[in-house]
Amino acid sequence: MERKRFIIDDSERMLFKVNRSVFVKPDIFEKELEVIFDKCWLYVGHASEVKRPGDFKTRHVGGRPIIFNKDSTGRVNAFLNTCPHRGATVCREREGNSKTFRCFYHAWTFNNQGSNVAIPGEDAYGPCFDKSHMSLYPVPRLEQYRGFYFLNFDAAAVSLHDYLAGAKEYLDLIDDQSSIGEMEIIQGTQEYDMKANWKLLVENSFDDYHVVPTHITYLDYLKDSGVEITLPKGLLMPAHGIGKSLGNGNAVIDNKTYRGRPIARWMPMYGEEAKAEIEEKRRELTERLGEEKAYRIAETNRNLVIFPNLVINDGSAITVRTFFPVSHNRMKVTAWALGPKEESETARALRLDSYLTFYGPGGFATPDDVEALEVAQQGYEAYKEVQWSDVSRGIHKEEQLNTDEVHLRTFWRRWNELMTGEKTTGTN
């Protein structure tokens, strides 16, 4: 890969810029696969997706086919979904419950602990053949925090606990929303592609600077639905929160919500019949967690990015979204809704309605964002002439607001460090 400067991080001049070649050059994409997706912790699934022994999900993580399962002993695993015999995908179902996985090509069979239990015509192999070495390969590392499972293809990687750093506080705020400590992925998966570089979705996922010009239709919808919201005369939403780095490239915007939260903050669009239950949930949170933490859960919302490609939007609903690059200008996106296991049918219906209204592929936000990122990708084809994007917003200030860009700079500093080995000294 051609050696060049990817970012300008100049604290003296208070400038931060990103070279647009990083969005369009295939050789940069190839190196990302090697130094980021082969080395960082990548989200694979939630504990609630494999509740019972035998439950499994298959998905692609970091360019590899994966079986994410709970085996008959109750252990959660992540196996590479490739037959050690001749490479075929072993499990071709999206999900299910099974004690075994059988490769359709030559019928090699494995139990749900990954061990090879049957090879047709095994006696045809020589004396040095060892069936125990022909089992499914587990990923080098699999660890979890509060039910969120991550894998790493680098056996020497730091622990997930250390990697998450300050992001653990925000995962705690999510998990503590359940009175019984059990959050669950709600049935149903959103899948869609974008003709854009994956890093554009990282930026977009916690960029509040674009909210008014890009999502004005949604803001009008909220106002028409009875939400007390003052739309700005200009194109900038008044700052209502902060942005901050959480370490290791992880970052967040933490806002005072201007929308309702079905978990504990009512607004007229939810209907009078939902008000009592939402208010009761607020009381439960206060009694269990204390006033301060209950306030954070009920009255604030968060867009959390766990480097490199996990986004958790804890707003009008909780969205867990991950995305992987297919090429330098295309990505595959997968998203799920998350909620407390014990919530009522009414509360669950409100949650899903909020989830689909804003975050769904046909909702108010996602189509806008897809369009914005795809036209940005098109514009970056002029990278040779217009070389730099400015990400300096708020760099001169001590307090970083949600409409500033310290959280974007956090991502880019870590990305640059992994790609070049050079660590810049900027903090804001």
Coordinates of N, CA and C in Angstrom, one line a residue, residues 22 152 196 397 421:
V22 N -9.0 7.5 1.8 CA -9.3 6.3 2.7 C -10.6 5.7 2.4
N152 N -12.5 -12.5 18.5 CA -11.3 -11.9 18.0 C -10.5 -12.9 17.3
A196 N -21.4 2.4 0.0 CA -20.6 3.4 0.6 C -19.6 2.7 1.5
K397 N -12.6 23.8 21.8 CA -13.4 23.9 23.0 C -13.0 22.8 24.0
G421 N 0.6 2.8 12.5 CA 1.5 2.6 13.7 C 1.9 3.9 14.4

